[in-house]
Amino acid sequence: MPVAKRSIAVVKKTDAPPRRRASPVPPKFIEPQLCLLAKQAPSGPDWVHELKLDGFRMAARINAGKVQLLTRTGLDWSEKYPATVAALKKLKVESAYLDGELCGIGPDGMPDFGLTQQATDGAKAIRLMYYVFDLLYLNGEPLAFLPLGDRKARLRPLLKGIAGCRYNAHEAGDGEAIRLRQCDLGAEGIVSKKIDAPYTPGNRGIWIKSKCLNRQEFIIVGWTDPEGARSALGALLLGYYDDAGGLVYAGRVGTGFSDKLLVDLLKKLQPLEIDHMPLAAPPPKRGRGKPLRPATTHWVKPKLVAEISYMTWASDGLLRHSVFVGLRADKPARQVRREG
């Protein structure tokens, strides 16, 4: 595993965009523009909307044929993603500074955070796509002070025909209608941006992210031991019945609990503990999150039903971004099926 090196930050958090100043080389690092989380997407003629991507925020610095991939904190991760570096070398530029999201792509063609993590950990056969949504510097010219619309107009033609890189397009219109449509398609959400605003490192407000969440019941099939300062239990293991009556693993949930709730849940689960896995097939060894360890995993009779909110399903059949909502005593476990 290569040792990550921190680049020197020359554009820092500020309430104003970087000053327009010519330079023969791009900045070593530009702190990324940030997003404000909102429940609904904004609308109006000043806003455009992009697909929210499930990967790693990554800047690409190109100078005299050398490509660096920089994390949102300025770490140089170029050696982790040689295929993406090779793709960016094909851009017909002398120098540039791009902002985007690096994503592993699942069999369904959608970004998959678990695959991105596997690629970062050294897995080789992972398809990566660098989605580029901003251009801050090009061939000696700083561009961050320009309106977003102008920056994107100059970015799009640079990426045409570059395999492994893709322009993250936007659309105008009713932001909430766009968000709901993307939610129906299984997307994570959208990011709404003011089309006439400059790039402002660290600012939250002229970019707004609104997510998609789903909710349904799952059967609690086990729990894991707590780690660190966590009390009682670490996460609940979830499942559902398929049409053949098999109990299918759906992933885990480790958020949405108070300390008291963790204790109460453990008291309910301990009398149900069994010495064998109740699932029809074992959980995948690779995928989202850490693999389950037998020494810290407890299986239970599939009796308790929990309501869970979640972003969507990953390509490996596990829940993404799940949150515990509460126990459901009004629905028998045998009736729990995967919805949608």
mmCIF file of C-alpha atoms in Angstrom:
data_model
loop_
_atom_site.group_PDB
_atom_site.id
_atom_site.type_symbol
_atom_site.label_atom_id
_atom_site.label_comp_id
_atom_site.label_asym_id
_atom_site.label_seq_id
_atom_site.Cartn_x
_atom_site.Cartn_y
_atom_site.Cartn_z
ATOM 1 C CA MET A 1 0.000 0.000 0.000
ATOM 2 C CA PRO A 2 1.625 3.322 -1.047
ATOM 3 C CA VAL A 3 2.118 5.975 1.604
ATOM 4 C CA ALA A 4 -0.142 8.965 1.016
ATOM 5 C CA LYS A 5 1.569 12.345 0.966
ATOM 6 C CA ARG A 6 -0.088 15.624 1.842
ATOM 7 C CA SER A 7 0.124 18.369 -0.722
ATOM 8 C CA ILE A 8 0.685 21.997 0.251
ATOM 9 C CA ALA A 9 -2.577 23.917 0.497
ATOM 10 C CA VAL A 10 -2.335 27.228 -1.313
ATOM 11 C CA VAL A 11 -6.030 28.015 -1.626
ATOM 12 C CA LYS A 12 -7.652 27.998 1.811
ATOM 13 C CA LYS A 13 -11.156 28.323 3.182
ATOM 14 C CA THR A 14 -12.545 31.780 2.557
ATOM 15 C CA ASP A 15 -15.812 33.592 1.992
ATOM 16 C CA ALA A 16 -14.544 34.909 -1.345
ATOM 17 C CA PRO A 17 -13.441 32.987 -4.430
ATOM 18 C CA PRO A 18 -9.734 32.664 -5.222
ATOM 19 C CA ARG A 19 -8.301 35.823 -6.716
ATOM 20 C CA ARG A 20 -7.826 36.005 -10.473
ATOM 21 C CA ARG A 21 -4.059 35.705 -10.822
ATOM 22 C CA ALA A 22 -2.215 34.153 -13.737
ATOM 23 C CA SER A 23 0.234 31.381 -12.919
ATOM 24 C CA PRO A 24 2.229 29.044 -15.153
ATOM 25 C CA VAL A 25 1.305 26.062 -12.952
ATOM 26 C CA PRO A 26 -1.962 25.100 -11.231
ATOM 27 C CA PRO A 27 -2.265 25.490 -7.442
ATOM 28 C CA LYS A 28 -0.813 22.636 -5.396
ATOM 29 C CA PHE A 29 -4.204 22.146 -3.737
ATOM 30 C CA ILE A 30 -7.561 23.918 -3.651
ATOM 31 C CA GLU A 31 -9.825 23.240 -0.697
ATOM 32 C CA PRO A 32 -13.068 21.851 -2.138
ATOM 33 C CA GLN A 33 -16.370 23.664 -2.251
ATOM 34 C CA LEU A 34 -18.722 21.985 0.246
ATOM 35 C CA CYS A 35 -22.451 21.243 0.299
ATOM 36 C CA LEU A 36 -25.249 22.157 2.674
ATOM 37 C CA LEU A 37 -27.622 19.267 3.415
ATOM 38 C CA ALA A 38 -31.320 19.985 2.888
ATOM 39 C CA LYS A 39 -34.453 17.835 2.967
ATOM 40 C CA GLN A 40 -35.680 19.218 -0.342
ATOM 41 C CA ALA A 41 -33.924 20.512 -3.427
ATOM 42 C CA PRO A 42 -34.147 24.229 -4.274
ATOM 43 C CA SER A 43 -35.788 25.458 -7.458
ATOM 44 C CA GLY A 44 -35.600 28.560 -9.599
ATOM 45 C CA PRO A 45 -33.702 29.947 -12.578
ATOM 46 C CA ASP A 46 -30.497 30.374 -10.544
ATOM 47 C CA TRP A 47 -30.180 26.659 -9.788
ATOM 48 C CA VAL A 48 -28.998 23.635 -11.757
ATOM 49 C CA HIS A 49 -29.005 20.057 -10.493
ATOM 50 C CA GLU A 50 -26.498 17.215 -10.795
ATOM 51 C CA LEU A 51 -26.621 13.570 -9.784
ATOM 52 C CA LYS A 52 -25.142 13.039 -6.317
ATOM 53 C CA LEU A 53 -22.412 10.435 -6.645
ATOM 54 C CA ASP A 54 -21.500 7.686 -4.189
ATOM 55 C CA GLY A 55 -17.704 7.678 -4.220
ATOM 56 C CA PHE A 56 -14.644 9.614 -3.088
ATOM 57 C CA ARG A 57 -14.382 13.358 -3.701
ATOM 58 C CA MET A 58 -11.222 13.751 -5.738
ATOM 59 C CA ALA A 59 -9.407 16.625 -7.412
ATOM 60 C CA ALA A 60 -7.149 16.044 -10.403
ATOM 61 C CA ARG A 61 -4.087 18.270 -10.801
ATOM 62 C CA ILE A 62 -2.419 18.071 -14.208
ATOM 63 C CA ASN A 63 0.858 19.813 -15.010
ATOM 64 C CA ALA A 64 3.337 19.080 -17.802
ATOM 65 C CA GLY A 65 2.071 15.534 -18.264
ATOM 66 C CA LYS A 66 2.045 14.650 -14.557
ATOM 67 C CA VAL A 67 -1.312 13.779 -12.961
ATOM 68 C CA GLN A 68 -2.047 13.893 -9.241
ATOM 69 C CA LEU A 69 -5.262 12.691 -7.621
ATOM 70 C CA LEU A 70 -5.890 14.625 -4.415
ATOM 71 C CA THR A 71 -8.422 13.809 -1.702
ATOM 72 C CA ARG A 72 -10.671 16.426 -0.156
ATOM 73 C CA THR A 73 -8.004 16.991 2.531
ATOM 74 C CA GLY A 74 -5.097 17.211 0.085
ATOM 75 C CA LEU A 75 -3.678 13.680 0.330
ATOM 76 C CA ASP A 76 -2.014 12.426 -2.848
ATOM 77 C CA TRP A 77 -3.686 9.117 -3.751
ATOM 78 C CA SER A 78 -2.422 8.943 -7.335
ATOM 79 C CA GLU A 79 -0.667 5.593 -6.856
ATOM 80 C CA LYS A 80 -3.905 3.963 -5.699
ATOM 81 C CA TYR A 81 -5.694 4.542 -9.019
ATOM 82 C CA PRO A 82 -3.270 4.029 -11.940
ATOM 83 C CA ALA A 83 -6.067 3.508 -14.494
ATOM 84 C CA THR A 84 -7.629 6.869 -13.649
ATOM 85 C CA VAL A 85 -4.251 8.597 -13.823
ATOM 86 C CA ALA A 86 -3.673 7.029 -17.246
ATOM 87 C CA ALA A 87 -7.085 8.231 -18.434
ATOM 88 C CA LEU A 88 -6.451 11.798 -17.298
ATOM 89 C CA LYS A 89 -3.106 11.861 -19.116
ATOM 90 C CA LYS A 90 -5.093 11.665 -22.354
ATOM 91 C CA LEU A 91 -6.692 15.064 -21.775
ATOM 92 C CA LYS A 92 -5.421 17.560 -24.349
ATOM 93 C CA VAL A 93 -4.268 20.140 -21.824
ATOM 94 C CA GLU A 94 -0.933 21.539 -20.701
ATOM 95 C CA SER A 95 -2.176 22.119 -17.164
ATOM 96 C CA ALA A 96 -5.514 21.864 -15.372
ATOM 97 C CA TYR A 97 -7.198 21.485 -11.998
ATOM 98 C CA LEU A 98 -10.431 19.455 -11.987
ATOM 99 C CA ASP A 99 -12.948 18.688 -9.250
ATOM 100 C CA GLY A 100 -14.981 15.504 -9.275
ATOM 101 C CA GLU A 101 -15.921 12.196 -7.700
ATOM 102 C CA LEU A 102 -14.106 8.887 -8.201
ATOM 103 C CA CYS A 103 -16.520 5.946 -8.167
ATOM 104 C CA GLY A 104 -16.393 2.205 -8.451
ATOM 105 C CA ILE A 105 -19.006 1.042 -10.936
ATOM 106 C CA GLY A 106 -21.211 -1.974 -10.243
ATOM 107 C CA PRO A 107 -22.650 -4.476 -12.724
ATOM 108 C CA ASP A 108 -25.751 -2.293 -12.993
ATOM 109 C CA GLY A 109 -23.654 0.628 -14.227
ATOM 110 C CA MET A 110 -24.280 2.640 -11.071
ATOM 111 C CA PRO A 111 -21.664 4.036 -8.674
ATOM 112 C CA ASP A 112 -21.069 1.663 -5.754
ATOM 113 C CA PHE A 113 -19.218 2.911 -2.689
ATOM 114 C CA GLY A 114 -18.258 -0.605 -1.631
ATOM 115 C CA LEU A 115 -16.446 -1.132 -4.926
ATOM 116 C CA THR A 116 -14.731 2.250 -4.580
ATOM 117 C CA GLN A 117 -13.473 1.176 -1.160
ATOM 118 C CA GLN A 118 -12.253 -2.154 -2.533
ATOM 119 C CA ALA A 119 -10.310 -0.378 -5.283
ATOM 120 C CA THR A 120 -8.782 1.950 -2.697
ATOM 121 C CA ASP A 121 -7.733 -1.081 -0.649
ATOM 122 C CA GLY A 122 -5.911 -2.548 -3.638
ATOM 123 C CA ALA A 123 -8.487 -4.698 -5.468
ATOM 124 C CA LYS A 124 -7.540 -4.777 -9.149
ATOM 125 C CA ALA A 125 -10.584 -5.826 -11.180
ATOM 126 C CA ILE A 126 -12.749 -2.847 -10.215
ATOM 127 C CA ARG A 127 -14.113 -0.571 -12.914
ATOM 128 C CA LEU A 128 -13.555 3.048 -11.897
ATOM 129 C CA MET A 129 -15.111 6.168 -13.343
ATOM 130 C CA TYR A 130 -13.954 9.704 -12.597
ATOM 131 C CA TYR A 131 -17.025 11.953 -12.794
ATOM 132 C CA VAL A 132 -15.842 15.534 -13.292
ATOM 133 C CA PHE A 133 -18.137 18.417 -12.389
ATOM 134 C CA ASP A 134 -15.872 21.484 -12.190
ATOM 135 C CA LEU A 135 -12.840 23.096 -13.802
ATOM 136 C CA LEU A 136 -10.827 25.531 -11.652
ATOM 137 C CA TYR A 137 -7.695 26.083 -13.736
ATOM 138 C CA LEU A 138 -6.783 25.538 -17.384
ATOM 139 C CA ASN A 139 -3.538 26.141 -19.282
ATOM 140 C CA GLY A 140 -2.232 28.924 -17.045
ATOM 141 C CA GLU A 141 -5.623 30.566 -16.470
ATOM 142 C CA PRO A 142 -7.406 30.489 -13.073
ATOM 143 C CA LEU A 143 -11.120 29.881 -13.570
ATOM 144 C CA ALA A 144 -12.571 29.564 -10.065
ATOM 145 C CA PHE A 145 -13.731 33.195 -10.071
ATOM 146 C CA LEU A 146 -15.952 32.571 -13.114
ATOM 147 C CA PRO A 147 -19.654 31.649 -12.824
ATOM 148 C CA LEU A 148 -20.293 27.920 -12.640
ATOM 149 C CA GLY A 149 -22.007 27.905 -16.024
ATOM 150 C CA ASP A 150 -18.888 29.290 -17.705
ATOM 151 C CA ARG A 151 -16.628 26.792 -15.936
ATOM 152 C CA LYS A 152 -18.774 23.841 -16.958
ATOM 153 C CA ALA A 153 -18.983 25.056 -20.563
ATOM 154 C CA ARG A 154 -15.182 24.952 -20.763
ATOM 155 C CA LEU A 155 -14.979 21.609 -18.963
ATOM 156 C CA ARG A 156 -17.350 19.520 -21.053
ATOM 157 C CA PRO A 157 -15.389 19.413 -24.357
ATOM 158 C CA LEU A 158 -12.176 18.448 -22.543
ATOM 159 C CA LEU A 159 -13.663 15.104 -21.471
ATOM 160 C CA LYS A 160 -15.177 14.039 -24.772
ATOM 161 C CA GLY A 161 -13.966 10.592 -25.783
ATOM 162 C CA ILE A 162 -11.855 10.005 -22.647
ATOM 163 C CA ALA A 163 -12.595 6.488 -21.382
ATOM 164 C CA GLY A 164 -12.609 6.334 -17.578
ATOM 165 C CA CYS A 165 -13.640 9.983 -17.232
ATOM 166 C CA ARG A 166 -17.115 11.418 -17.582
ATOM 167 C CA TYR A 167 -18.627 14.873 -17.472
ATOM 168 C CA ASN A 168 -21.220 15.043 -14.678
ATOM 169 C CA ALA A 169 -24.013 16.809 -16.501
ATOM 170 C CA HIS A 170 -26.648 19.048 -14.946
ATOM 171 C CA GLU A 171 -30.231 20.009 -15.686
ATOM 172 C CA ALA A 172 -32.357 23.021 -14.852
ATOM 173 C CA GLY A 173 -35.956 23.014 -13.672
ATOM 174 C CA ASP A 174 -37.950 22.034 -10.608
ATOM 175 C CA GLY A 175 -35.257 20.756 -8.241
ATOM 176 C CA GLU A 176 -37.589 18.725 -6.059
ATOM 177 C CA ALA A 177 -39.195 17.030 -9.058
ATOM 178 C CA ILE A 178 -35.721 16.172 -10.337
ATOM 179 C CA ARG A 179 -34.723 14.779 -6.933
ATOM 180 C CA LEU A 180 -37.814 12.596 -6.693
ATOM 181 C CA ARG A 181 -37.253 11.261 -10.192
ATOM 182 C CA GLN A 182 -33.668 10.343 -9.346
ATOM 183 C CA CYS A 183 -34.837 8.697 -6.121
ATOM 184 C CA ASP A 184 -37.203 6.513 -8.128
ATOM 185 C CA LEU A 185 -34.234 5.455 -10.276
ATOM 186 C CA GLY A 186 -32.260 4.385 -7.194
ATOM 187 C CA ALA A 187 -29.859 7.333 -7.052
ATOM 188 C CA GLU A 188 -28.367 8.623 -3.809
ATOM 189 C CA GLY A 189 -29.777 12.109 -4.391
ATOM 190 C CA ILE A 190 -28.857 15.314 -6.200
ATOM 191 C CA VAL A 191 -26.588 18.300 -5.689
ATOM 192 C CA SER A 192 -28.074 21.682 -6.596
ATOM 193 C CA LYS A 193 -25.736 24.537 -7.519
ATOM 194 C CA LYS A 194 -26.114 28.218 -8.288
ATOM 195 C CA ILE A 195 -25.279 28.538 -11.959
ATOM 196 C CA ASP A 196 -23.928 32.090 -11.681
ATOM 197 C CA ALA A 197 -21.739 31.590 -8.568
ATOM 198 C CA PRO A 198 -17.941 31.356 -8.402
ATOM 199 C CA TYR A 199 -16.152 28.437 -6.755
ATOM 200 C CA THR A 200 -15.752 29.225 -3.066
ATOM 201 C CA PRO A 201 -13.581 26.771 -1.092
ATOM 202 C CA GLY A 202 -15.192 25.605 2.139
ATOM 203 C CA ASN A 203 -18.455 27.450 1.531
ATOM 204 C CA ARG A 204 -21.740 25.680 2.338
ATOM 205 C CA GLY A 205 -24.811 27.229 0.810
ATOM 206 C CA ILE A 206 -24.367 27.784 -2.915
ATOM 207 C CA TRP A 207 -24.185 23.995 -3.326
ATOM 208 C CA ILE A 208 -27.038 22.099 -1.669
ATOM 209 C CA LYS A 209 -27.328 18.323 -1.457
ATOM 210 C CA SER A 210 -30.674 16.587 -0.969
ATOM 211 C CA LYS A 211 -30.720 12.832 -0.506
ATOM 212 C CA CYS A 212 -33.101 9.990 -1.204
ATOM 213 C CA LEU A 213 -34.201 7.736 1.616
ATOM 214 C CA ASN A 214 -36.343 4.635 1.680
ATOM 215 C CA ARG A 215 -37.930 2.848 4.622
ATOM 216 C CA GLN A 216 -39.207 -0.675 5.270
ATOM 217 C CA GLU A 217 -39.251 -3.511 7.810
ATOM 218 C CA PHE A 218 -36.434 -6.031 8.233
ATOM 219 C CA ILE A 219 -35.962 -9.035 10.489
ATOM 220 C CA ILE A 220 -33.197 -8.833 13.091
ATOM 221 C CA VAL A 221 -31.067 -11.947 12.544
ATOM 222 C CA GLY A 222 -28.210 -11.096 14.900
ATOM 223 C CA TRP A 223 -25.962 -8.479 16.387
ATOM 224 C CA THR A 224 -22.267 -7.661 16.691
ATOM 225 C CA ASP A 225 -20.263 -6.812 19.797
ATOM 226 C CA PRO A 226 -19.573 -3.115 20.451
ATOM 227 C CA GLU A 227 -16.243 -1.490 19.637
ATOM 228 C CA GLY A 228 -14.551 1.497 21.232
ATOM 229 C CA ALA A 229 -16.783 3.562 23.480
ATOM 230 C CA ARG A 230 -19.984 1.953 22.154
ATOM 231 C CA SER A 231 -22.094 0.168 24.778
ATOM 232 C CA ALA A 232 -24.221 -2.996 24.697
ATOM 233 C CA LEU A 233 -24.047 -3.845 20.988
ATOM 234 C CA GLY A 234 -22.322 -2.637 17.861
ATOM 235 C CA ALA A 235 -24.791 -3.177 15.015
ATOM 236 C CA LEU A 236 -27.931 -5.122 14.234
ATOM 237 C CA LEU A 237 -27.773 -7.700 11.448
ATOM 238 C CA LEU A 238 -30.785 -7.619 9.148
ATOM 239 C CA GLY A 239 -32.613 -9.982 6.824
ATOM 240 C CA TYR A 240 -35.827 -10.714 4.941
ATOM 241 C CA TYR A 241 -37.559 -13.762 3.493
ATOM 242 C CA ASP A 242 -37.464 -14.467 -0.214
ATOM 243 C CA ASP A 243 -40.337 -16.036 -2.138
ATOM 244 C CA ALA A 244 -38.911 -19.512 -1.533
ATOM 245 C CA GLY A 245 -38.950 -18.981 2.223
ATOM 246 C CA GLY A 246 -35.207 -18.521 2.593
ATOM 247 C CA LEU A 247 -33.889 -15.917 5.026
ATOM 248 C CA VAL A 248 -31.661 -13.534 3.064
ATOM 249 C CA TYR A 249 -28.999 -11.303 4.611
ATOM 250 C CA ALA A 250 -29.615 -7.581 3.980
ATOM 251 C CA GLY A 251 -26.681 -5.974 5.784
ATOM 252 C CA ARG A 252 -26.304 -4.225 9.106
ATOM 253 C CA VAL A 253 -27.449 -1.043 10.798
ATOM 254 C CA GLY A 254 -25.286 0.750 13.340
ATOM 255 C CA THR A 255 -26.819 4.207 13.613
ATOM 256 C CA GLY A 256 -30.017 5.651 15.034
ATOM 257 C CA PHE A 257 -29.580 4.323 18.594
ATOM 258 C CA SER A 258 -29.420 6.048 21.953
ATOM 259 C CA ASP A 259 -27.372 4.410 24.735
ATOM 260 C CA LYS A 260 -30.595 3.376 26.491
ATOM 261 C CA LEU A 261 -32.011 1.872 23.319
ATOM 262 C CA LEU A 262 -28.837 -0.182 22.802
ATOM 263 C CA VAL A 263 -29.223 -1.665 26.283
ATOM 264 C CA ASP A 264 -32.942 -2.351 25.770
ATOM 265 C CA LEU A 265 -32.318 -4.063 22.439
ATOM 266 C CA LEU A 266 -29.619 -6.272 23.890
ATOM 267 C CA LYS A 267 -32.001 -7.406 26.634
ATOM 268 C CA LYS A 268 -34.527 -8.407 23.972
ATOM 269 C CA LEU A 269 -31.963 -10.162 21.793
ATOM 270 C CA GLN A 270 -30.045 -12.211 24.347
ATOM 271 C CA PRO A 271 -32.935 -14.643 25.115
ATOM 272 C CA LEU A 272 -33.230 -15.268 21.349
ATOM 273 C CA GLU A 273 -29.541 -16.097 20.800
ATOM 274 C CA ILE A 274 -28.822 -19.357 18.957
ATOM 275 C CA ASP A 275 -25.585 -21.176 18.141
ATOM 276 C CA HIS A 276 -26.066 -21.324 14.373
ATOM 277 C CA MET A 277 -26.621 -18.867 11.534
ATOM 278 C CA PRO A 278 -30.332 -18.673 10.595
ATOM 279 C CA LEU A 279 -29.644 -17.412 7.063
ATOM 280 C CA ALA A 280 -30.141 -19.506 3.948
ATOM 281 C CA ALA A 281 -26.683 -18.428 2.744
ATOM 282 C CA PRO A 282 -23.775 -16.780 4.594
ATOM 283 C CA PRO A 283 -23.217 -13.020 4.284
ATOM 284 C CA PRO A 284 -20.781 -11.960 1.534
ATOM 285 C CA LYS A 285 -17.166 -11.801 2.678
ATOM 286 C CA ARG A 286 -16.518 -8.720 0.557
ATOM 287 C CA GLY A 287 -18.792 -5.759 0.141
ATOM 288 C CA ARG A 288 -19.940 -2.795 2.143
ATOM 289 C CA GLY A 289 -18.278 -2.400 5.529
ATOM 290 C CA LYS A 290 -16.124 -4.821 7.491
ATOM 291 C CA PRO A 291 -16.689 -8.561 7.081
ATOM 292 C CA LEU A 292 -18.441 -10.266 9.987
ATOM 293 C CA ARG A 293 -16.138 -12.037 12.460
ATOM 294 C CA PRO A 294 -17.450 -15.193 14.155
ATOM 295 C CA ALA A 295 -15.929 -14.221 17.502
ATOM 296 C CA THR A 296 -17.923 -10.984 17.683
ATOM 297 C CA THR A 297 -21.107 -12.057 15.869
ATOM 298 C CA HIS A 298 -24.240 -13.328 17.623
ATOM 299 C CA TRP A 299 -27.128 -14.960 15.765
ATOM 300 C CA VAL A 300 -30.724 -14.934 16.970
ATOM 301 C CA LYS A 301 -34.027 -16.575 16.165
ATOM 302 C CA PRO A 302 -35.714 -14.454 13.478
ATOM 303 C CA LYS A 303 -38.476 -13.078 15.673
ATOM 304 C CA LEU A 304 -37.953 -9.314 16.029
ATOM 305 C CA VAL A 305 -38.846 -6.899 13.231
ATOM 306 C CA ALA A 306 -37.235 -3.471 12.899
ATOM 307 C CA GLU A 307 -38.145 -0.551 10.690
ATOM 308 C CA ILE A 308 -35.097 0.811 8.882
ATOM 309 C CA SER A 309 -34.556 3.862 6.705
ATOM 310 C CA TYR A 310 -31.930 3.511 4.025
ATOM 311 C CA MET A 311 -30.567 5.197 0.930
ATOM 312 C CA THR A 312 -30.835 2.325 -1.541
ATOM 313 C CA TRP A 313 -29.620 -1.212 -2.260
ATOM 314 C CA ALA A 314 -26.032 -1.810 -3.371
ATOM 315 C CA SER A 315 -25.220 -4.184 -6.224
ATOM 316 C CA ASP A 316 -24.135 -6.849 -3.702
ATOM 317 C CA GLY A 317 -27.676 -6.964 -2.282
ATOM 318 C CA LEU A 318 -26.900 -5.054 0.920
ATOM 319 C CA LEU A 319 -28.438 -1.871 2.276
ATOM 320 C CA ARG A 320 -26.675 1.457 1.846
ATOM 321 C CA HIS A 321 -26.698 4.173 4.547
ATOM 322 C CA SER A 322 -29.185 2.454 6.857
ATOM 323 C CA VAL A 323 -30.590 4.011 10.045
ATOM 324 C CA PHE A 324 -32.582 2.281 12.804
ATOM 325 C CA VAL A 325 -36.071 3.760 13.205
ATOM 326 C CA GLY A 326 -37.717 1.406 15.703
ATOM 327 C CA LEU A 327 -39.059 -2.063 16.433
ATOM 328 C CA ARG A 328 -42.285 -3.190 14.773
ATOM 329 C CA ALA A 329 -44.427 -5.431 16.927
ATOM 330 C CA ASP A 330 -47.358 -5.214 14.507
ATOM 331 C CA LYS A 331 -45.864 -7.296 11.703
ATOM 332 C CA PRO A 332 -44.898 -10.978 11.970
ATOM 333 C CA ALA A 333 -41.361 -11.752 10.883
ATOM 334 C CA ARG A 334 -42.566 -14.360 8.363
ATOM 335 C CA GLN A 335 -44.324 -11.615 6.389
ATOM 336 C CA VAL A 336 -41.210 -9.486 5.883
ATOM 337 C CA ARG A 337 -40.157 -9.355 2.234
ATOM 338 C CA ARG A 338 -37.845 -7.072 0.306
ATOM 339 C CA GLU A 339 -39.817 -4.172 -1.109
ATOM 340 C CA GLY A 340 -39.278 -2.550 -4.473
#
